[in-house]
mmCIF file of C-alpha atoms in Angstrom:
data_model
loop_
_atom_site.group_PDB
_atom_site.id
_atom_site.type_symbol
_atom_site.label_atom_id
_atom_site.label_comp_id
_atom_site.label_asym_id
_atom_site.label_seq_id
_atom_site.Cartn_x
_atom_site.Cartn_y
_atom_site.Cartn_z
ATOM 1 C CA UNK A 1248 121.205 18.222 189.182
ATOM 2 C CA UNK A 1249 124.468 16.553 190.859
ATOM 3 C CA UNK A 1250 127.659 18.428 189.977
ATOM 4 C CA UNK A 1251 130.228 16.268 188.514
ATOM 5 C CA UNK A 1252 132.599 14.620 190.805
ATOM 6 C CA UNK A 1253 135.559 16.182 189.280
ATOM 7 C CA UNK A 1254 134.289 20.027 189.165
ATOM 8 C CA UNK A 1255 133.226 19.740 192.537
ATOM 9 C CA UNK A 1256 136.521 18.936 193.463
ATOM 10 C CA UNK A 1257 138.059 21.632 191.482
ATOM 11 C CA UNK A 1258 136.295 24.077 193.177
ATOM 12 C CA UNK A 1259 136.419 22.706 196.979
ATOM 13 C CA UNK A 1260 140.254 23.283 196.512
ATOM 14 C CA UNK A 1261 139.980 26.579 194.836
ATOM 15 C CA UNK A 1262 136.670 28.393 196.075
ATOM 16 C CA UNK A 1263 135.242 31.043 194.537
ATOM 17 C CA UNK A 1264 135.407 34.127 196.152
ATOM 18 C CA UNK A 1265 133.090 37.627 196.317
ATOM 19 C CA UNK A 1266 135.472 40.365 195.517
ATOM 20 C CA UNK A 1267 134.577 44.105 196.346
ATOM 21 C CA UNK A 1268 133.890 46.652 193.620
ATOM 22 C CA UNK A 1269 137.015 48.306 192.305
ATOM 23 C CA UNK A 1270 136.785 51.807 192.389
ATOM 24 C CA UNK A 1271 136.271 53.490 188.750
ATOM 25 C CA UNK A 1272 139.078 55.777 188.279
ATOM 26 C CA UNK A 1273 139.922 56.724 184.223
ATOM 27 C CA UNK A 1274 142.984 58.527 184.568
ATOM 28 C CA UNK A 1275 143.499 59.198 180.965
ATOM 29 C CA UNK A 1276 140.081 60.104 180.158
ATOM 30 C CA UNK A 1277 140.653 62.916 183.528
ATOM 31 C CA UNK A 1278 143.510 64.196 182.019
ATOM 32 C CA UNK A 1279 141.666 64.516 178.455
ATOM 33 C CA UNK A 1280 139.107 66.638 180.246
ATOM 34 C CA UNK A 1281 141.862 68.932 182.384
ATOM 35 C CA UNK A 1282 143.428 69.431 179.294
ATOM 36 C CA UNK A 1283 140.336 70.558 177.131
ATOM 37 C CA UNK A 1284 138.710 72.304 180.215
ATOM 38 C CA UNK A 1285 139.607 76.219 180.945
ATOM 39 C CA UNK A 1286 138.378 77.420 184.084
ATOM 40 C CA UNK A 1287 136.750 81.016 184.566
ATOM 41 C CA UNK A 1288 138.834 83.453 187.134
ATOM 42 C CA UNK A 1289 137.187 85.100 190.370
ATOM 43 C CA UNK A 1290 135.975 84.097 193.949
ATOM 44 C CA UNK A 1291 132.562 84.112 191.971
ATOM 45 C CA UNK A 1292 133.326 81.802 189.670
ATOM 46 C CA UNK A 1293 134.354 78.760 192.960
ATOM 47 C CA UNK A 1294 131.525 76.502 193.985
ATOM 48 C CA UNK A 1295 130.819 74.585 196.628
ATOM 49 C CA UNK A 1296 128.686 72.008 194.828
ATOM 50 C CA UNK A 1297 129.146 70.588 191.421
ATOM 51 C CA UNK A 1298 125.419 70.808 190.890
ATOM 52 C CA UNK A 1299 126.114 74.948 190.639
ATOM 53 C CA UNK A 1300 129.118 74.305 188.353
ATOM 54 C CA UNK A 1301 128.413 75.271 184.578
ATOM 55 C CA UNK A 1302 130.234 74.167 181.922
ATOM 56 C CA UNK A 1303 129.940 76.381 178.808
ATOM 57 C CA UNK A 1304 130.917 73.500 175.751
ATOM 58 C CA UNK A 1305 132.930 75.547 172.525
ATOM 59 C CA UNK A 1306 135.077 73.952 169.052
ATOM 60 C CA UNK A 1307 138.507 75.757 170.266
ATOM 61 C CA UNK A 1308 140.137 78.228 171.838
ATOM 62 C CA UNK A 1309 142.747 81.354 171.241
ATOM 63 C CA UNK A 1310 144.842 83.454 172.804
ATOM 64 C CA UNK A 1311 144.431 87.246 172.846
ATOM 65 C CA UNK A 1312 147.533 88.646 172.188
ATOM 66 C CA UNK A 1313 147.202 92.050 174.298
ATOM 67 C CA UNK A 1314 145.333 90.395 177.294
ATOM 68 C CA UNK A 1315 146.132 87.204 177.080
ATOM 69 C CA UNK A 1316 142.982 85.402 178.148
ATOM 70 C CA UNK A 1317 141.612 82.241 176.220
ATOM 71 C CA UNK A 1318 138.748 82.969 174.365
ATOM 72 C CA UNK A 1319 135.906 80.714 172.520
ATOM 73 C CA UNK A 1320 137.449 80.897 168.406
ATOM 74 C CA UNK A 1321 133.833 81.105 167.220
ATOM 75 C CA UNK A 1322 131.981 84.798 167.250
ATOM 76 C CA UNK A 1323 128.640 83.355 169.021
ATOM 77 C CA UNK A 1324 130.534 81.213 171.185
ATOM 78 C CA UNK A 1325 132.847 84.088 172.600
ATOM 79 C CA UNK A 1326 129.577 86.290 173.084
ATOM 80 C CA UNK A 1327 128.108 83.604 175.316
ATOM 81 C CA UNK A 1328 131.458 83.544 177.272
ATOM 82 C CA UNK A 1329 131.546 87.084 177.768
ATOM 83 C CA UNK A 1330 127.705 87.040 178.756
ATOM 84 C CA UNK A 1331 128.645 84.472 181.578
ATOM 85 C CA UNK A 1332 131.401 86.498 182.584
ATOM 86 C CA UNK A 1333 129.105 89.435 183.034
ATOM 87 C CA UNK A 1334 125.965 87.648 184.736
ATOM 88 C CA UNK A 1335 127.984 86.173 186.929
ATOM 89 C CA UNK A 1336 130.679 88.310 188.048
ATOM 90 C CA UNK A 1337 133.834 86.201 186.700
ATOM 91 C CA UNK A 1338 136.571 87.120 184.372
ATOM 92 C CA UNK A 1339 138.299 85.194 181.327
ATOM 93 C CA UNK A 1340 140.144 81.984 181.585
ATOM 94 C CA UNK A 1341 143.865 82.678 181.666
ATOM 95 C CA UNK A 1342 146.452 81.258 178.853
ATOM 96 C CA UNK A 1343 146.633 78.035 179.717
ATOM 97 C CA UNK A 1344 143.786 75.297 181.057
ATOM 98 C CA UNK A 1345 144.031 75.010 184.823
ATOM 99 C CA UNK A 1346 145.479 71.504 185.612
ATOM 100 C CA UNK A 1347 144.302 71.673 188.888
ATOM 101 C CA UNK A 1348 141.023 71.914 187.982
ATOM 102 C CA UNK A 1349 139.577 68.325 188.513
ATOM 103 C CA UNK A 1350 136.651 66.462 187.024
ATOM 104 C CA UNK A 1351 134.097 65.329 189.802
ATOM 105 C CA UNK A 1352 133.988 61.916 189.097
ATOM 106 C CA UNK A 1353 133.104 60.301 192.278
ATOM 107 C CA UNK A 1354 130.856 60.430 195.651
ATOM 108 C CA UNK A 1355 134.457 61.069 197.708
ATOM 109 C CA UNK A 1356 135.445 64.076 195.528
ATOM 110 C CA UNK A 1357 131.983 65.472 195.337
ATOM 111 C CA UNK A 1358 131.875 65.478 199.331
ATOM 112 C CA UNK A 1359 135.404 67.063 199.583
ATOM 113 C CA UNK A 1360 134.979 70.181 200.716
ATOM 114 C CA UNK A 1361 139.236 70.808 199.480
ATOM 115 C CA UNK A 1362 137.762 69.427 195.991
ATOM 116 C CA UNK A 1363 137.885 72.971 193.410
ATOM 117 C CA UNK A 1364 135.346 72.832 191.405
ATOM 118 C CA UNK A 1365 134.649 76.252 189.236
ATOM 119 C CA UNK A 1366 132.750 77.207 186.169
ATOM 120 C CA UNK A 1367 134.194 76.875 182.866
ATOM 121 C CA UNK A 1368 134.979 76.291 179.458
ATOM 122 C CA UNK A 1369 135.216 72.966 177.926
ATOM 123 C CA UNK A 1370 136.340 72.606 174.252
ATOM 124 C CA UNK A 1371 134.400 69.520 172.791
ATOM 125 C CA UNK A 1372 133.217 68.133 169.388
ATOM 126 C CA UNK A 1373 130.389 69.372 167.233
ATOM 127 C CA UNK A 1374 128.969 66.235 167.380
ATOM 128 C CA UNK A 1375 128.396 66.290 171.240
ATOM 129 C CA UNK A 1376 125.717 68.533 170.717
ATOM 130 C CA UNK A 1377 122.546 67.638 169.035
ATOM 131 C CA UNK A 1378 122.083 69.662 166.335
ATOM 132 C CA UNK A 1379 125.923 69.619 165.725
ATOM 133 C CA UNK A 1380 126.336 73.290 166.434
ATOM 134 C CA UNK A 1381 127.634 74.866 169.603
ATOM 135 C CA UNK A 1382 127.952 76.727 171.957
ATOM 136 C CA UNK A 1383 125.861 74.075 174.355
ATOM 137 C CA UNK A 1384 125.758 75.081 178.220
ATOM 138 C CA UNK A 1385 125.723 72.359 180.627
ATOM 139 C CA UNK A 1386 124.589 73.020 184.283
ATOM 140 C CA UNK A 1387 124.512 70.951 187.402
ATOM 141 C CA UNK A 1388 126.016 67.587 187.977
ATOM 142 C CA UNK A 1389 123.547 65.019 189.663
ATOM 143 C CA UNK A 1390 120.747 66.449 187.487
ATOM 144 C CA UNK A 1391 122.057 68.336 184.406
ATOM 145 C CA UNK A 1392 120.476 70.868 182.319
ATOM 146 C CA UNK A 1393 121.726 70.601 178.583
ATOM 147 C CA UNK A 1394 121.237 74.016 176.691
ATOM 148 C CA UNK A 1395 121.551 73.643 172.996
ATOM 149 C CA UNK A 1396 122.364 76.624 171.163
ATOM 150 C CA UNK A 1397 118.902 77.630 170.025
ATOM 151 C CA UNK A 1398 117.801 77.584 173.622
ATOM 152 C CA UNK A 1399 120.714 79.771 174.453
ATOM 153 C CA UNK A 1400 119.750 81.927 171.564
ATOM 154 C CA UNK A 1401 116.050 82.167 173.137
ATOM 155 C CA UNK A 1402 117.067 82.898 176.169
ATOM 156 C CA UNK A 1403 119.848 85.979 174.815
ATOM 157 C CA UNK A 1404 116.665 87.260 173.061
ATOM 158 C CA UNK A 1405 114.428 87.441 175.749
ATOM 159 C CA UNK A 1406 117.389 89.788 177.374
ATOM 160 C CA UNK A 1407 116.822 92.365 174.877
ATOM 161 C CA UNK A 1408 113.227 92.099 173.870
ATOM 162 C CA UNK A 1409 112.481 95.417 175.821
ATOM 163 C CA UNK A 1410 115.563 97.600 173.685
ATOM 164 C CA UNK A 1411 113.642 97.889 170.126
ATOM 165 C CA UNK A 1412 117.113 99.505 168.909
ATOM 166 C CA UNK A 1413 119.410 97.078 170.253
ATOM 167 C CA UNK A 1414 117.310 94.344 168.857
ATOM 168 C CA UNK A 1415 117.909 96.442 165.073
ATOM 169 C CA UNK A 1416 121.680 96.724 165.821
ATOM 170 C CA UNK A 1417 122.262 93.103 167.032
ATOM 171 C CA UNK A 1418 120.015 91.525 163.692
ATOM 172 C CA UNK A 1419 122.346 93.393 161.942
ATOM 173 C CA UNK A 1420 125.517 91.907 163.292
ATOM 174 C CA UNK A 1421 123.652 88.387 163.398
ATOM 175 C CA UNK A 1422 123.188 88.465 159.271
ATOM 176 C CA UNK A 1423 125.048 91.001 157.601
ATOM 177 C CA UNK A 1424 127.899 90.561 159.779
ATOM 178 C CA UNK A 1425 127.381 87.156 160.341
ATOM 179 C CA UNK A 1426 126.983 86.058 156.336
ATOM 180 C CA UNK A 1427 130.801 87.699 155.581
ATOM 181 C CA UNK A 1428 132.047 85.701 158.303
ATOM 182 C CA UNK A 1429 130.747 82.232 157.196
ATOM 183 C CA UNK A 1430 131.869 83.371 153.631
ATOM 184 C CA UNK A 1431 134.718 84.111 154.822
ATOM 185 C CA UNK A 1432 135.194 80.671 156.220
ATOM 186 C CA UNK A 1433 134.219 78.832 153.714
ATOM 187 C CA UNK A 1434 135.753 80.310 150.681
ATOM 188 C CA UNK A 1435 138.753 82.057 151.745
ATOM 189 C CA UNK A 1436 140.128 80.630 154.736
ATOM 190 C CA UNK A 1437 143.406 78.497 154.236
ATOM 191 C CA UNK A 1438 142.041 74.698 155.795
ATOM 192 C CA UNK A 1439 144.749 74.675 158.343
ATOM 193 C CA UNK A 1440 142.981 77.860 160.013
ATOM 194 C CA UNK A 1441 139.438 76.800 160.012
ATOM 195 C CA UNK A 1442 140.309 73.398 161.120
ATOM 196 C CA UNK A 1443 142.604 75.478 163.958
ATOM 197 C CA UNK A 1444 139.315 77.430 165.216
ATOM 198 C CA UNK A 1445 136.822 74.524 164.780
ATOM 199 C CA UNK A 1446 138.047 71.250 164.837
ATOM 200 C CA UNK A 1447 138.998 69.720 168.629
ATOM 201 C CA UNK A 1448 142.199 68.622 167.335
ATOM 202 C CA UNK A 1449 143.341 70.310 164.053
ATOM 203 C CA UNK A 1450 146.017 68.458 162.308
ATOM 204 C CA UNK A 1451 149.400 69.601 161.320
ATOM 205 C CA UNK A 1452 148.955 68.586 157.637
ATOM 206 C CA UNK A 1453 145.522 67.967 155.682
ATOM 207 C CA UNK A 1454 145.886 63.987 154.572
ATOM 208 C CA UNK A 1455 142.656 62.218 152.950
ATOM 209 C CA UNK A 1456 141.230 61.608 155.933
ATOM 210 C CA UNK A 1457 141.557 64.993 157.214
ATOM 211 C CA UNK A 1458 139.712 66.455 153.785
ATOM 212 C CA UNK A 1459 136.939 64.286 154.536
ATOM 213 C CA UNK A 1460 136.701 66.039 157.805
ATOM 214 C CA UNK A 1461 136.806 69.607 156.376
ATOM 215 C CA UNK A 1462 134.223 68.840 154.117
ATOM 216 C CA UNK A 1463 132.039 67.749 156.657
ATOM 217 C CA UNK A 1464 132.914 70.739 158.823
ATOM 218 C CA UNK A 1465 132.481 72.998 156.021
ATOM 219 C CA UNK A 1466 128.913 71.441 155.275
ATOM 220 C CA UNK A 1467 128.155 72.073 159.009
ATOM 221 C CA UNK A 1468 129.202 75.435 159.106
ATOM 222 C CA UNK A 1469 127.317 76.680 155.766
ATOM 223 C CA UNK A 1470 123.972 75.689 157.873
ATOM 224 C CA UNK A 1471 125.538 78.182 160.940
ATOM 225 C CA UNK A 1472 123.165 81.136 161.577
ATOM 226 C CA UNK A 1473 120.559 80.065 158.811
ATOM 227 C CA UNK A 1474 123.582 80.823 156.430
ATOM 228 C CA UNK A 1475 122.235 78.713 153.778
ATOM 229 C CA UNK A 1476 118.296 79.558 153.740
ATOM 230 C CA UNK A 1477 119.465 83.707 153.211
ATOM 231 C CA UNK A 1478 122.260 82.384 149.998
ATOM 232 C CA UNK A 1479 121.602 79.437 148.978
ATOM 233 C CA UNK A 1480 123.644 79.903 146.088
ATOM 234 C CA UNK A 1481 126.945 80.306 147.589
ATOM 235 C CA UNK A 1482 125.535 77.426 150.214
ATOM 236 C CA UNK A 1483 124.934 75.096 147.002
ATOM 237 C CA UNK A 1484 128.726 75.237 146.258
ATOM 238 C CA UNK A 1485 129.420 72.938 149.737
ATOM 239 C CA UNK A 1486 127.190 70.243 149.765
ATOM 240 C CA UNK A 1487 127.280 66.923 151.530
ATOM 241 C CA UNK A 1488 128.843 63.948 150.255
ATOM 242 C CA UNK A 1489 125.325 62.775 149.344
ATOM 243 C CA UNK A 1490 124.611 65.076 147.146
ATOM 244 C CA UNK A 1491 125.149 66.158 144.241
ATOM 245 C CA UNK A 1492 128.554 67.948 142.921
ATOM 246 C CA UNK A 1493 128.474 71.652 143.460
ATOM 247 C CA UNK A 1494 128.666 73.964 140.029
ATOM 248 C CA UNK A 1495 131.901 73.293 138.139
ATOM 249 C CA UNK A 1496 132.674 76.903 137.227
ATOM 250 C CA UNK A 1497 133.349 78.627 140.773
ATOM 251 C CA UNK A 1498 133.913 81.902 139.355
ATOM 252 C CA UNK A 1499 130.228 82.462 139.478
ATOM 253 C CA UNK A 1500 130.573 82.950 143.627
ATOM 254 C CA UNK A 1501 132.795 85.489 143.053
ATOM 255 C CA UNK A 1502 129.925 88.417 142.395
ATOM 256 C CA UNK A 1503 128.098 86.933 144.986
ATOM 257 C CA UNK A 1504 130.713 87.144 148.142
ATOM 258 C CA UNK A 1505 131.602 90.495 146.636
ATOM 259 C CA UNK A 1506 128.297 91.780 147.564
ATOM 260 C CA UNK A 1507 128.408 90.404 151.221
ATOM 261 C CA UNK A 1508 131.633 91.632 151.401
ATOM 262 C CA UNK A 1509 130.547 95.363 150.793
ATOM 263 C CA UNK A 1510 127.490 94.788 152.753
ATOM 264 C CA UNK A 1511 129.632 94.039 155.767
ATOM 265 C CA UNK A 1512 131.886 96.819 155.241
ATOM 266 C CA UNK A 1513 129.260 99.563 155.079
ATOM 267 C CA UNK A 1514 127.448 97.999 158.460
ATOM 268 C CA UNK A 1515 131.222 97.973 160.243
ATOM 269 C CA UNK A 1516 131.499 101.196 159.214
ATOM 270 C CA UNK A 1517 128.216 101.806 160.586
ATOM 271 C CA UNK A 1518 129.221 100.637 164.062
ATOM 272 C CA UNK A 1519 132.280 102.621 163.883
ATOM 273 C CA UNK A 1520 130.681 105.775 163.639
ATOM 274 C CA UNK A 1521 128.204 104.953 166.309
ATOM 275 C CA UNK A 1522 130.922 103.779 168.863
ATOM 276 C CA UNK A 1523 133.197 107.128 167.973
ATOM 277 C CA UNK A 1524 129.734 109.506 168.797
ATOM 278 C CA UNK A 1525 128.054 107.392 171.815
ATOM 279 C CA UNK A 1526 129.567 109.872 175.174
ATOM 280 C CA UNK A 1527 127.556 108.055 177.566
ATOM 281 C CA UNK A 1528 126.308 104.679 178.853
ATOM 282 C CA UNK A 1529 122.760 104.033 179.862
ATOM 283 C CA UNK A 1530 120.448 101.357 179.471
ATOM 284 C CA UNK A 1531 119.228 103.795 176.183
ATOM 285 C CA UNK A 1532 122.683 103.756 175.188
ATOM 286 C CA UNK A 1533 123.474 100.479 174.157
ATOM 287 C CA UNK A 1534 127.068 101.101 173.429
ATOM 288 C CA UNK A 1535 129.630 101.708 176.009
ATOM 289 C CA UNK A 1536 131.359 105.330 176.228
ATOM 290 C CA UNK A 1537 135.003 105.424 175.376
ATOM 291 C CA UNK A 1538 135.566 108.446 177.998
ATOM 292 C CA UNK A 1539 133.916 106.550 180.990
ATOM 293 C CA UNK A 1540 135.715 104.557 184.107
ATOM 294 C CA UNK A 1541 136.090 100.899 183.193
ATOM 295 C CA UNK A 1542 135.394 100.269 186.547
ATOM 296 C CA UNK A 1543 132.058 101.634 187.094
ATOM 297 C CA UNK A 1544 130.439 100.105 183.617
ATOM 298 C CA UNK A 1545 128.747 97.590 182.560
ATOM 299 C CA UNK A 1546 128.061 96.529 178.719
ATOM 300 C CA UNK A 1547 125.782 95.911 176.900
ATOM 301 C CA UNK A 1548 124.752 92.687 175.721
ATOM 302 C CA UNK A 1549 125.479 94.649 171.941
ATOM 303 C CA UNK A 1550 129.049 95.791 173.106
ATOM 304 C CA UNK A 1551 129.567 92.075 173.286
ATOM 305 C CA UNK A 1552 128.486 90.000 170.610
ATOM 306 C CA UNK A 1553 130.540 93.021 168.348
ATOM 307 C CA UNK A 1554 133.511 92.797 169.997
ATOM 308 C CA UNK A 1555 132.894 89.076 169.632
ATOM 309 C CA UNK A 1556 132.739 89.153 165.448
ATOM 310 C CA UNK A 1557 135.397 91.699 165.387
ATOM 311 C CA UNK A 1558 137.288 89.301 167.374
ATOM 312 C CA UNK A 1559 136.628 86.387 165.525
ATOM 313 C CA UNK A 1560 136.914 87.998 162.375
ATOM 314 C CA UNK A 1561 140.706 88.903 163.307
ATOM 315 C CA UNK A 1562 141.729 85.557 163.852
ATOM 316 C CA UNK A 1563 140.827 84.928 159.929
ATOM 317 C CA UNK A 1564 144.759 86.041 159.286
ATOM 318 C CA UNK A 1565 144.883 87.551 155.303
ATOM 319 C CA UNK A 1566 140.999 87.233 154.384
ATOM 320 C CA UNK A 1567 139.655 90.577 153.088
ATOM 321 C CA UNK A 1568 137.251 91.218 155.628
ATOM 322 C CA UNK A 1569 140.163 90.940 158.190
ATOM 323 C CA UNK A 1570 142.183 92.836 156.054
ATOM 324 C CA UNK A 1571 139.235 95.416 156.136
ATOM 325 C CA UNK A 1572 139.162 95.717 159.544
ATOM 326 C CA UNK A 1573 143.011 96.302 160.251
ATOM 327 C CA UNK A 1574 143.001 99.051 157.912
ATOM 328 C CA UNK A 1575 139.884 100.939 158.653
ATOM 329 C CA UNK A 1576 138.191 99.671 161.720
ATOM 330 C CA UNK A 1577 141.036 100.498 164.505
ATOM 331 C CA UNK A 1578 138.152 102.104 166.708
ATOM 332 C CA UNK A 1579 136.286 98.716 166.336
ATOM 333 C CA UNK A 1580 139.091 97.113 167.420
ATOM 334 C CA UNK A 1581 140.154 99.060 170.306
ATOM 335 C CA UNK A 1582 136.442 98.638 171.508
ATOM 336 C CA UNK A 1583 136.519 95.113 171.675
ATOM 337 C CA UNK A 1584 140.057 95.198 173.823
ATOM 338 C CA UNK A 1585 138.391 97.380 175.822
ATOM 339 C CA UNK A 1586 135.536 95.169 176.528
ATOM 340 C CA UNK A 1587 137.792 92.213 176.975
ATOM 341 C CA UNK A 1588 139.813 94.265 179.812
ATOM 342 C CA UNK A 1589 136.841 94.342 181.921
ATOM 343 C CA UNK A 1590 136.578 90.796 182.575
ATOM 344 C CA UNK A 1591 140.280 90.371 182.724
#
């Protein structure tokens, strides 16, 4: 088919020309990720490749007051952080993300042997993961392995399969302990502080669209841990937004988080008394000694995931189980600074 006399012309004075690709370089979504990403500490922790970087994905982060490292706001997300630290020989982000820390984005940075590239801590939304709960552990770059947070959970159990007594202590802390601290969330927390510890950007005031959010949070969360198949009761009062209203007279949870309340009391007490007596650390021992060097131990993967809820549980300012804890559980507490200090 001819072209038109007056197109060809057209384009004989103004040819088209091939024009090189243009380099893909998203400044502002880089600077979202440096300021949500929090790099772990220690030579151990650099990497020459970003196929050996891992990224471990949380809701939020907080500062520890005494140490100030950043820490994961959610109990099971903090344990896996402090597990990382320990397998890998790093210590806790510092209290405030790394700016430096760039996001390999390109062929030319991945080459660059000046380019730092470390493991780390990312804080993301629920909804990247696919069963909208995290922690979720990416690894590698060019080929990536996505760990949801039941694999994680597998593989955390396969750790201790061999210690019949840690097993006993850490199903204890993983319901009993667990169930206050969802109650806890849901029923007692002001919004403004579980939106601070799980939402990627907690608002300054709660508006319509911001109760919509909670709601859906607060749906998620009742599911955390298998929260809802052990009291479905209390999980009937927070529903989704397809279902049904809850029961109108809310009065009849009361009785109900009473008794998870003293349930979680009596076990804390429980692991008080067993931290104040343990004098030594050994594989047979799976809690570590309060007499013994800092620098020659290593915990156990229990010493962790309880200085992780009594961590957690202290950032849920005026709820009775924190209350609790202040008052009577200052051993507790100064076991899970103590664990903290070694990978700071």
């Amino acid at each position: 088919m001819e072209v038109p006399a007056p197109i060809k012309q057209l384009f004989d004075q103004f040819p088209l020309v091939s024009y090189g690709p243009v380099a893909k370089n998203d400044n502002s979504l880089k600077n979202e990720l440096q300021q949500r990403t929090y790099p772990f500490e220690g030579n151990n922790a650099i990497k020459s490749s970003p196929n050996d970087v891992l990224k471990l994905c949380v809701y939020n982060v907080i500062t520890h007051e005494e140490t100030k490292s950043i820490l994961a706001s959610d109990p099971w997300c903090l344990f896996i952080q402090l597990a990382i630290c320990q397998k890998n020989s790093v210590r806790l982000c510092k209290a405030a993300p790394n700016n430096d820390l760039l996001i390999p984005n390109s062929s030319v940075q991945q080459n660059d042997s000046s380019y730092p590239l470390k493991h780390c801590m990312l804080v993301v939304s629920h909804h990247a993961a696919t069963s909208s709960h995290l922690p979720m552990l990416i690894e590698g770059y060019q080929k990536r392995y996505i760990r949801q947070t039941h694999a994680i959970s597998e593989i955390m159990d396969s750790k201790i399969a061999d210690n019949p007594i840690e097993i006993m202590y850490m199903t204890l802390l993983d319901t009993v302990i667990s169930d206050a601290y969802v109650s806890q969330l849901l029923f007692e927390t002001p919004d403004h502080t579980l939106l601070r510890l799980y939402a990627r950007n907690p608002p300054t005031s709660i508006s319509l669209l911001q109760s919509s959010q909670l709601h859906n949070l607060k749906t998620l969360l009742r599911t955390r841990n298998n929260f809802h198949l052990r009291h479905i009761a209390l999980a009937n009062y927070i529903k989704p937004h397809h279902h049904l209203s809850p029961p109108s007279n809310h009065s009849n949870k009361d009785p109900l988080l009473h008794h998870l309340l003293q349930k979680s009391e009596t076990v804390l007490l429980q692991f008080q008394e067993l931290v104040q007596h343990h004098n030594l650390f050994s594989e047979s021992d799976p809690l570590i000694s309060k007499n013994s060097d800092s620098h020659h131990i290593r915990p156990a993967y229990l010493d962790l995931k309880l200085a992780s809820y009594i961590l957690a549980i202290q950032q849920l300012s005026g709820s009775s189980l924190q209350l609790f804890i202040a008052k009577n559980c200052k051993q507790l507490i100064r076991h899970s600074t103590r664990v903290l200090s070694l990978y700071t």
